[in-house]
Amino acid sequence: MKGARPVGYFVHHQGRGHAERAAAIANRLIDLRPVTLFCARDDIFPELKSGIRIERIPSLFEPSGREAPAMASLPMPETVHCAPVGWPNITQAFAHIARWFAEERPALFVTDVSAELGHFARLCSVPHVAVLQHGERGDPGHMAAYESAVGLLAPYAASLEQRDRPQRLRDKSHYASGVGVDCRPFPTREDARQRLGIDPDRELVLVVAGGGGEGTPTAPLTLGARAEPDTLWVTIGQVRSEWHETPPGNLDHRGWVDNPRDWIAAADRVVSSCGNTTVHMILAAGKPWIAVPEWRYFDEQVCKAEVLDREGLAAVARHWPAHAAGWEKLWAAARLIDPERQRAVIADDPAADAAAWLDETAQRLWRGAPPHPPLEVVA
């Protein structure tokens, strides 16, 4: 590691998945070369190994109240997604990163996720790796970022790639299925239920609500639970209710929990959205599963759901069921899913593999380059 160029890693602070996979990779990469994480928050990361630095930067996505209102309605060029004009936060964040580029002369800059920072790294003559996500991302902004990247890091299996992903992008992609997600073998159903205090003989449907949106709507859940009065329906995570609901007694909202693995292990059947962390936890557990995509930019969850449906890994609903028969149709499909096929999608040690790939990419790119003293930074 001595003398190795560092890796910079931008981490989006929405949700949990970006920080979790960045931490997992950084904890392996730090044994090979220095790592610096750039994020608007420093309190969202799991435990990091000694030596990993976190540089707080202003948010690129949230106004500070100091923006120039006259420029708020300027049209966005098709080559970018989030590049408003007159935002001091963005100016300061980019200046912070540019100064680090000049002082540290990094081997790579990883973006998870920001097409604009990918463009920025390339324009600063710093090779960058873009984290690849599902979604309708064939627009000029995404494609320019992907084309200019020296590599793409996909936090899912190659078998879950979208059919419309160009082969030239697949060829420079590293697939790390389940990276950052706790996919260790799950406890048995019996052990999990004993810890949770749940009747070992009662049917349990678990609804896993993610943290990246407004919450899972509970009105459709009341319909599913009411149709199965002898089955316990439990939600974990963020949910939202509507005034017209008539909640049945077998629907229990637990909110955020510290032991989602126990709940998933205890469940007989699972309902969830299609966030990356949630998807990989359920795949690792192997369960009859209904997946309902939530709204996300670029139809990210819709495209992920389509892939899960294509591969026979989940019963996918295009929208929340509006009546009991809708639920039963989905459960009939979910019962046909092979749990072993679900578990086979998860990689054994994706974080270590991703870290090794990043290190090998850096070595290949910088082979034969002279030593890297810091550049002169003009004040």
PDB file of C-alpha atoms in Angstrom, residues 45-266:
ATOM      1  CA  PHE A  45     -22.145   5.098   7.577  1.00  0.00           C
ATOM      2  CA  PRO A  46     -21.789   1.726   9.280  1.00  0.00           C
ATOM      3  CA  GLU A  47     -18.567   1.196  11.208  1.00  0.00           C
ATOM      4  CA  LEU A  48     -15.505   2.137   9.172  1.00  0.00           C
ATOM      5  CA  LYS A  49     -11.983   0.820   9.571  1.00  0.00           C
ATOM      6  CA  SER A  50      -9.259   3.065  10.915  1.00  0.00           C
ATOM      7  CA  GLY A  51      -7.650   5.185   8.224  1.00  0.00           C
ATOM      8  CA  ILE A  52     -10.780   5.788   6.125  1.00  0.00           C
ATOM      9  CA  ARG A  53     -11.414   9.521   5.940  1.00  0.00           C
ATOM     10  CA  ILE A  54     -14.810  11.185   5.577  1.00  0.00           C
ATOM     11  CA  GLU A  55     -14.864  14.645   3.992  1.00  0.00           C
ATOM     12  CA  ARG A  56     -18.166  16.445   4.515  1.00  0.00           C
ATOM     13  CA  ILE A  57     -19.265  18.506   1.552  1.00  0.00           C
ATOM     14  CA  PRO A  58     -22.377  20.644   1.051  1.00  0.00           C
ATOM     15  CA  SER A  59     -25.374  18.832  -0.399  1.00  0.00           C
ATOM     16  CA  LEU A  60     -25.587  18.914  -4.177  1.00  0.00           C
ATOM     17  CA  PHE A  61     -29.341  18.366  -4.111  1.00  0.00           C
ATOM     18  CA  GLU A  62     -30.872  20.541  -1.391  1.00  0.00           C
ATOM     19  CA  PRO A  63     -31.170  24.351  -1.454  1.00  0.00           C
ATOM     20  CA  SER A  64     -29.547  26.346   1.326  1.00  0.00           C
ATOM     21  CA  GLY A  65     -31.643  29.502   1.020  1.00  0.00           C
ATOM     22  CA  ARG A  66     -28.774  31.417  -0.604  1.00  0.00           C
ATOM     23  CA  GLU A  67     -29.663  30.580  -4.199  1.00  0.00           C
ATOM     24  CA  ALA A  68     -30.208  33.190  -6.893  1.00  0.00           C
ATOM     25  CA  PRO A  69     -33.983  33.127  -7.589  1.00  0.00           C
ATOM     26  CA  ALA A  70     -33.707  34.740 -11.020  1.00  0.00           C
ATOM     27  CA  MET A  71     -31.894  31.646 -12.329  1.00  0.00           C
ATOM     28  CA  ALA A  72     -34.208  29.051 -10.795  1.00  0.00           C
ATOM     29  CA  SER A  73     -36.144  28.485 -14.014  1.00  0.00           C
ATOM     30  CA  LEU A  74     -33.191  28.284 -16.404  1.00  0.00           C
ATOM     31  CA  PRO A  75     -33.623  25.169 -18.583  1.00  0.00           C
ATOM     32  CA  MET A  76     -31.441  22.152 -17.823  1.00  0.00           C
ATOM     33  CA  PRO A  77     -29.170  20.955 -20.643  1.00  0.00           C
ATOM     34  CA  GLU A  78     -29.883  17.387 -21.689  1.00  0.00           C
ATOM     35  CA  THR A  79     -26.352  16.331 -20.695  1.00  0.00           C
ATOM     36  CA  VAL A  80     -26.994  16.879 -16.961  1.00  0.00           C
ATOM     37  CA  HIS A  81     -29.712  16.032 -14.449  1.00  0.00           C
ATOM     38  CA  CYS A  82     -29.057  18.213 -11.425  1.00  0.00           C
ATOM     39  CA  ALA A  83     -27.061  21.301 -12.314  1.00  0.00           C
ATOM     40  CA  PRO A  84     -28.985  24.363 -11.143  1.00  0.00           C
ATOM     41  CA  VAL A  85     -27.226  27.712 -11.537  1.00  0.00           C
ATOM     42  CA  GLY A  86     -26.509  30.099  -8.683  1.00  0.00           C
ATOM     43  CA  TRP A  87     -26.276  27.467  -5.911  1.00  0.00           C
ATOM     44  CA  PRO A  88     -23.360  28.250  -3.544  1.00  0.00           C
ATOM     45  CA  ASN A  89     -23.532  24.740  -2.068  1.00  0.00           C
ATOM     46  CA  ILE A  90     -22.682  23.151  -5.403  1.00  0.00           C
ATOM     47  CA  THR A  91     -19.877  25.607  -6.071  1.00  0.00           C
ATOM     48  CA  GLN A  92     -18.330  24.906  -2.664  1.00  0.00           C
ATOM     49  CA  ALA A  93     -18.699  21.136  -2.960  1.00  0.00           C
ATOM     50  CA  PHE A  94     -17.027  21.011  -6.358  1.00  0.00           C
ATOM     51  CA  ALA A  95     -14.243  23.324  -5.163  1.00  0.00           C
ATOM     52  CA  HIS A  96     -13.634  21.050  -2.171  1.00  0.00           C
ATOM     53  CA  ILE A  97     -13.343  17.977  -4.388  1.00  0.00           C
ATOM     54  CA  ALA A  98     -11.205  19.748  -7.008  1.00  0.00           C
ATOM     55  CA  ARG A  99      -8.756  20.832  -4.303  1.00  0.00           C
ATOM     56  CA  TRP A 100      -8.552  17.230  -3.093  1.00  0.00           C
ATOM     57  CA  PHE A 101      -7.903  16.053  -6.670  1.00  0.00           C
ATOM     58  CA  ALA A 102      -4.966  18.464  -6.953  1.00  0.00           C
ATOM     59  CA  GLU A 103      -3.505  17.687  -3.544  1.00  0.00           C
ATOM     60  CA  GLU A 104      -3.959  13.902  -3.460  1.00  0.00           C
ATOM     61  CA  ARG A 105      -3.654  12.925  -7.151  1.00  0.00           C
ATOM     62  CA  PRO A 106      -6.130  10.030  -6.741  1.00  0.00           C
ATOM     63  CA  ALA A 107      -5.997   6.764  -8.592  1.00  0.00           C
ATOM     64  CA  LEU A 108      -9.777   6.689  -9.019  1.00  0.00           C
ATOM     65  CA  PHE A 109     -12.885   8.608  -8.072  1.00  0.00           C
ATOM     66  CA  VAL A 110     -16.010   6.516  -7.507  1.00  0.00           C
ATOM     67  CA  THR A 111     -19.444   8.153  -7.835  1.00  0.00           C
ATOM     68  CA  ASP A 112     -22.431   6.621  -6.020  1.00  0.00           C
ATOM     69  CA  VAL A 113     -24.281   8.332  -7.506  1.00  0.00           C
ATOM     70  CA  SER A 114     -23.925  11.553  -9.482  1.00  0.00           C
ATOM     71  CA  ALA A 115     -23.592  11.826 -13.220  1.00  0.00           C
ATOM     72  CA  GLU A 116     -22.405  15.418 -12.778  1.00  0.00           C
ATOM     73  CA  LEU A 117     -19.518  14.433 -10.511  1.00  0.00           C
ATOM     74  CA  GLY A 118     -18.595  11.739 -13.015  1.00  0.00           C
ATOM     75  CA  HIS A 119     -18.370  14.406 -15.711  1.00  0.00           C
ATOM     76  CA  PHE A 120     -16.442  16.643 -13.315  1.00  0.00           C
ATOM     77  CA  ALA A 121     -13.843  13.991 -12.507  1.00  0.00           C
ATOM     78  CA  ARG A 122     -13.284  13.317 -16.207  1.00  0.00           C
ATOM     79  CA  LEU A 123     -12.890  17.033 -16.929  1.00  0.00           C
ATOM     80  CA  CYS A 124     -10.369  17.242 -14.063  1.00  0.00           C
ATOM     81  CA  SER A 125      -8.435  14.402 -15.747  1.00  0.00           C
ATOM     82  CA  VAL A 126      -9.210  11.982 -12.911  1.00  0.00           C
ATOM     83  CA  PRO A 127     -10.379   8.474 -13.924  1.00  0.00           C
ATOM     84  CA  HIS A 128     -13.744   7.688 -12.422  1.00  0.00           C
ATOM     85  CA  VAL A 129     -15.879   4.619 -11.767  1.00  0.00           C
ATOM     86  CA  ALA A 130     -19.641   5.093 -11.834  1.00  0.00           C
ATOM     87  CA  VAL A 131     -21.953   2.976  -9.720  1.00  0.00           C
ATOM     88  CA  LEU A 132     -24.552   1.511 -12.041  1.00  0.00           C
ATOM     89  CA  GLN A 133     -28.216   1.381 -11.094  1.00  0.00           C
ATOM     90  CA  HIS A 134     -31.316  -0.043 -12.705  1.00  0.00           C
ATOM     91  CA  GLY A 135     -33.601   2.367 -14.492  1.00  0.00           C
ATOM     92  CA  GLU A 136     -34.283   4.131 -17.750  1.00  0.00           C
ATOM     93  CA  ARG A 137     -30.820   5.680 -17.958  1.00  0.00           C
ATOM     94  CA  GLY A 138     -30.189   5.838 -21.676  1.00  0.00           C
ATOM     95  CA  ASP A 139     -30.437   9.645 -21.685  1.00  0.00           C
ATOM     96  CA  PRO A 140     -27.438  11.764 -22.778  1.00  0.00           C
ATOM     97  CA  GLY A 141     -26.513  12.692 -19.190  1.00  0.00           C
ATOM     98  CA  HIS A 142     -26.249   9.152 -17.888  1.00  0.00           C
ATOM     99  CA  MET A 143     -24.684   7.775 -21.048  1.00  0.00           C
ATOM    100  CA  ALA A 144     -22.012  10.483 -21.095  1.00  0.00           C
ATOM    101  CA  ALA A 145     -21.113   9.666 -17.491  1.00  0.00           C
ATOM    102  CA  TYR A 146     -21.024   5.932 -18.201  1.00  0.00           C
ATOM    103  CA  GLU A 147     -19.077   6.297 -21.434  1.00  0.00           C
ATOM    104  CA  SER A 148     -16.491   8.562 -19.800  1.00  0.00           C
ATOM    105  CA  ALA A 149     -16.042   6.192 -16.840  1.00  0.00           C
ATOM    106  CA  VAL A 150     -13.125   3.773 -16.810  1.00  0.00           C
ATOM    107  CA  GLY A 151     -15.378   1.181 -15.208  1.00  0.00           C
ATOM    108  CA  LEU A 152     -18.876   0.600 -13.890  1.00  0.00           C
ATOM    109  CA  LEU A 153     -19.681  -0.963 -10.524  1.00  0.00           C
ATOM    110  CA  ALA A 154     -23.053  -2.731 -10.428  1.00  0.00           C
ATOM    111  CA  PRO A 155     -24.338  -3.715  -6.952  1.00  0.00           C
ATOM    112  CA  TYR A 156     -26.336  -6.641  -8.340  1.00  0.00           C
ATOM    113  CA  ALA A 157     -25.736  -9.869 -10.224  1.00  0.00           C
ATOM    114  CA  ALA A 158     -24.948  -9.979 -13.926  1.00  0.00           C
ATOM    115  CA  SER A 159     -28.043 -12.152 -14.332  1.00  0.00           C
ATOM    116  CA  LEU A 160     -30.131  -9.207 -13.095  1.00  0.00           C
ATOM    117  CA  GLU A 161     -28.852  -6.822 -15.731  1.00  0.00           C
ATOM    118  CA  GLN A 162     -31.402  -5.035 -17.888  1.00  0.00           C
ATOM    119  CA  ARG A 163     -31.773  -6.330 -21.407  1.00  0.00           C
ATOM    120  CA  ASP A 164     -31.316  -2.846 -22.851  1.00  0.00           C
ATOM    121  CA  ARG A 165     -27.882  -2.273 -21.249  1.00  0.00           C
ATOM    122  CA  PRO A 166     -25.432  -1.877 -24.169  1.00  0.00           C
ATOM    123  CA  GLN A 167     -22.798  -4.594 -24.408  1.00  0.00           C
ATOM    124  CA  ARG A 168     -19.983  -2.023 -24.377  1.00  0.00           C
ATOM    125  CA  LEU A 169     -21.123  -0.961 -20.909  1.00  0.00           C
ATOM    126  CA  ARG A 170     -21.520  -4.547 -19.704  1.00  0.00           C
ATOM    127  CA  ASP A 171     -17.966  -5.268 -20.855  1.00  0.00           C
ATOM    128  CA  LYS A 172     -16.524  -2.718 -18.424  1.00  0.00           C
ATOM    129  CA  SER A 173     -18.893  -3.533 -15.551  1.00  0.00           C
ATOM    130  CA  HIS A 174     -18.023  -5.333 -12.339  1.00  0.00           C
ATOM    131  CA  TYR A 175     -21.039  -7.049 -10.772  1.00  0.00           C
ATOM    132  CA  ALA A 176     -21.072  -7.208  -6.969  1.00  0.00           C
ATOM    133  CA  SER A 177     -24.380  -8.783  -6.000  1.00  0.00           C
ATOM    134  CA  GLY A 178     -25.400  -7.928  -2.454  1.00  0.00           C
ATOM    135  CA  VAL A 179     -22.453  -5.631  -1.721  1.00  0.00           C
ATOM    136  CA  GLY A 180     -23.074  -3.679   1.475  1.00  0.00           C
ATOM    137  CA  VAL A 181     -26.043  -5.853   2.456  1.00  0.00           C
ATOM    138  CA  ASP A 182     -25.920  -8.304   5.334  1.00  0.00           C
ATOM    139  CA  CYS A 183     -26.490 -11.497   3.364  1.00  0.00           C
ATOM    140  CA  ARG A 184     -25.000 -13.962   5.836  1.00  0.00           C
ATOM    141  CA  PRO A 185     -26.999 -17.159   6.387  1.00  0.00           C
ATOM    142  CA  PHE A 186     -30.241 -16.236   8.108  1.00  0.00           C
ATOM    143  CA  PRO A 187     -31.352 -17.723  11.427  1.00  0.00           C
ATOM    144  CA  THR A 188     -33.902 -20.494  11.258  1.00  0.00           C
ATOM    145  CA  ARG A 189     -37.590 -19.616  11.283  1.00  0.00           C
ATOM    146  CA  GLU A 190     -37.939 -21.219  14.698  1.00  0.00           C
ATOM    147  CA  ASP A 191     -35.002 -19.386  16.294  1.00  0.00           C
ATOM    148  CA  ALA A 192     -36.105 -16.037  14.852  1.00  0.00           C
ATOM    149  CA  ARG A 193     -39.654 -16.480  16.111  1.00  0.00           C
ATOM    150  CA  GLN A 194     -38.432 -17.413  19.571  1.00  0.00           C
ATOM    151  CA  ARG A 195     -36.401 -14.188  19.755  1.00  0.00           C
ATOM    152  CA  LEU A 196     -39.329 -12.130  18.476  1.00  0.00           C
ATOM    153  CA  GLY A 197     -41.935 -13.798  20.690  1.00  0.00           C
ATOM    154  CA  ILE A 198     -44.107 -14.922  17.763  1.00  0.00           C
ATOM    155  CA  ASP A 199     -46.315 -17.995  17.841  1.00  0.00           C
ATOM    156  CA  PRO A 200     -44.345 -20.680  15.970  1.00  0.00           C
ATOM    157  CA  ASP A 201     -47.517 -22.066  14.411  1.00  0.00           C
ATOM    158  CA  ARG A 202     -49.077 -18.854  13.123  1.00  0.00           C
ATOM    159  CA  GLU A 203     -48.685 -17.797   9.493  1.00  0.00           C
ATOM    160  CA  LEU A 204     -46.704 -14.546   9.217  1.00  0.00           C
ATOM    161  CA  VAL A 205     -46.655 -12.098   6.319  1.00  0.00           C
ATOM    162  CA  LEU A 206     -43.898  -9.492   6.655  1.00  0.00           C
ATOM    163  CA  VAL A 207     -44.117  -6.169   4.820  1.00  0.00           C
ATOM    164  CA  VAL A 208     -40.702  -4.509   4.489  1.00  0.00           C
ATOM    165  CA  ALA A 209     -40.959  -0.757   3.903  1.00  0.00           C
ATOM    166  CA  GLY A 210     -37.818   1.037   2.725  1.00  0.00           C
ATOM    167  CA  GLY A 211     -36.424   4.404   3.755  1.00  0.00           C
ATOM    168  CA  GLY A 212     -35.964   6.181   0.445  1.00  0.00           C
ATOM    169  CA  GLY A 213     -39.488   7.522  -0.076  1.00  0.00           C
ATOM    170  CA  GLU A 214     -42.648   8.572   1.734  1.00  0.00           C
ATOM    171  CA  GLY A 215     -43.386   5.113   3.106  1.00  0.00           C
ATOM    172  CA  THR A 216     -45.433   2.085   2.111  1.00  0.00           C
ATOM    173  CA  PRO A 217     -49.193   2.796   1.866  1.00  0.00           C
ATOM    174  CA  THR A 218     -51.125   0.797   4.442  1.00  0.00           C
ATOM    175  CA  ALA A 219     -54.573   0.921   2.809  1.00  0.00           C
ATOM    176  CA  PRO A 220     -53.757  -1.968   0.409  1.00  0.00           C
ATOM    177  CA  LEU A 221     -52.306  -3.929   3.321  1.00  0.00           C
ATOM    178  CA  THR A 222     -55.575  -3.714   5.215  1.00  0.00           C
ATOM    179  CA  LEU A 223     -57.237  -5.512   2.288  1.00  0.00           C
ATOM    180  CA  GLY A 224     -54.662  -8.283   2.253  1.00  0.00           C
ATOM    181  CA  ALA A 225     -54.689  -8.757   6.023  1.00  0.00           C
ATOM    182  CA  ARG A 226     -58.486  -8.691   6.273  1.00  0.00           C
ATOM    183  CA  ALA A 227     -58.681 -11.475   3.670  1.00  0.00           C
ATOM    184  CA  GLU A 228     -56.501 -13.684   5.905  1.00  0.00           C
ATOM    185  CA  PRO A 229     -57.843 -13.212   9.448  1.00  0.00           C
ATOM    186  CA  ASP A 230     -55.811 -16.098  10.859  1.00  0.00           C
ATOM    187  CA  THR A 231     -52.546 -14.745   9.413  1.00  0.00           C
ATOM    188  CA  LEU A 232     -50.464 -12.123  11.216  1.00  0.00           C
ATOM    189  CA  TRP A 233     -49.389  -9.239   8.974  1.00  0.00           C
ATOM    190  CA  VAL A 234     -46.486  -7.167  10.327  1.00  0.00           C
ATOM    191  CA  THR A 235     -44.877  -4.088   8.774  1.00  0.00           C
ATOM    192  CA  ILE A 236     -41.363  -2.890   9.539  1.00  0.00           C
ATOM    193  CA  GLY A 237     -40.050   0.429   8.302  1.00  0.00           C
ATOM    194  CA  GLN A 238     -41.890   3.578   7.297  1.00  0.00           C
ATOM    195  CA  VAL A 239     -45.573   3.356   6.397  1.00  0.00           C
ATOM    196  CA  ARG A 240     -48.249   5.946   5.655  1.00  0.00           C
ATOM    197  CA  SER A 241     -51.969   5.679   6.318  1.00  0.00           C
ATOM    198  CA  GLU A 242     -55.065   7.259   4.799  1.00  0.00           C
ATOM    199  CA  TRP A 243     -58.223   8.453   6.530  1.00  0.00           C
ATOM    200  CA  HIS A 244     -60.525   5.900   4.924  1.00  0.00           C
ATOM    201  CA  GLU A 245     -58.706   2.806   6.205  1.00  0.00           C
ATOM    202  CA  THR A 246     -60.368   0.332   8.546  1.00  0.00           C
ATOM    203  CA  PRO A 247     -57.336  -1.535   9.936  1.00  0.00           C
ATOM    204  CA  PRO A 248     -57.978  -5.158  10.904  1.00  0.00           C
ATOM    205  CA  GLY A 249     -56.695  -6.533  14.193  1.00  0.00           C
ATOM    206  CA  ASN A 250     -54.149  -8.829  12.533  1.00  0.00           C
ATOM    207  CA  LEU A 251     -52.163  -5.940  10.967  1.00  0.00           C
ATOM    208  CA  ASP A 252     -49.342  -4.756  13.235  1.00  0.00           C
ATOM    209  CA  HIS A 253     -47.068  -1.788  12.415  1.00  0.00           C
ATOM    210  CA  ARG A 254     -43.683  -2.076  14.152  1.00  0.00           C
ATOM    211  CA  GLY A 255     -41.898   0.908  12.555  1.00  0.00           C
ATOM    212  CA  TRP A 256     -38.109   0.922  12.281  1.00  0.00           C
ATOM    213  CA  VAL A 257     -36.470  -2.117  13.865  1.00  0.00           C
ATOM    214  CA  ASP A 258     -32.860  -3.026  14.611  1.00  0.00           C
ATOM    215  CA  ASN A 259     -33.275  -6.680  13.661  1.00  0.00           C
ATOM    216  CA  PRO A 260     -34.804  -6.893  10.166  1.00  0.00           C
ATOM    217  CA  ARG A 261     -32.960 -10.169   9.539  1.00  0.00           C
ATOM    218  CA  ASP A 262     -34.884 -11.842  12.358  1.00  0.00           C
ATOM    219  CA  TRP A 263     -38.180 -10.582  10.973  1.00  0.00           C
ATOM    220  CA  ILE A 264     -37.385 -11.775   7.455  1.00  0.00           C
ATOM    221  CA  ALA A 265     -36.246 -15.155   8.778  1.00  0.00           C
ATOM    222  CA  ALA A 266     -39.423 -15.495  10.851  1.00  0.00           C
TER     223      ALA A 266
END
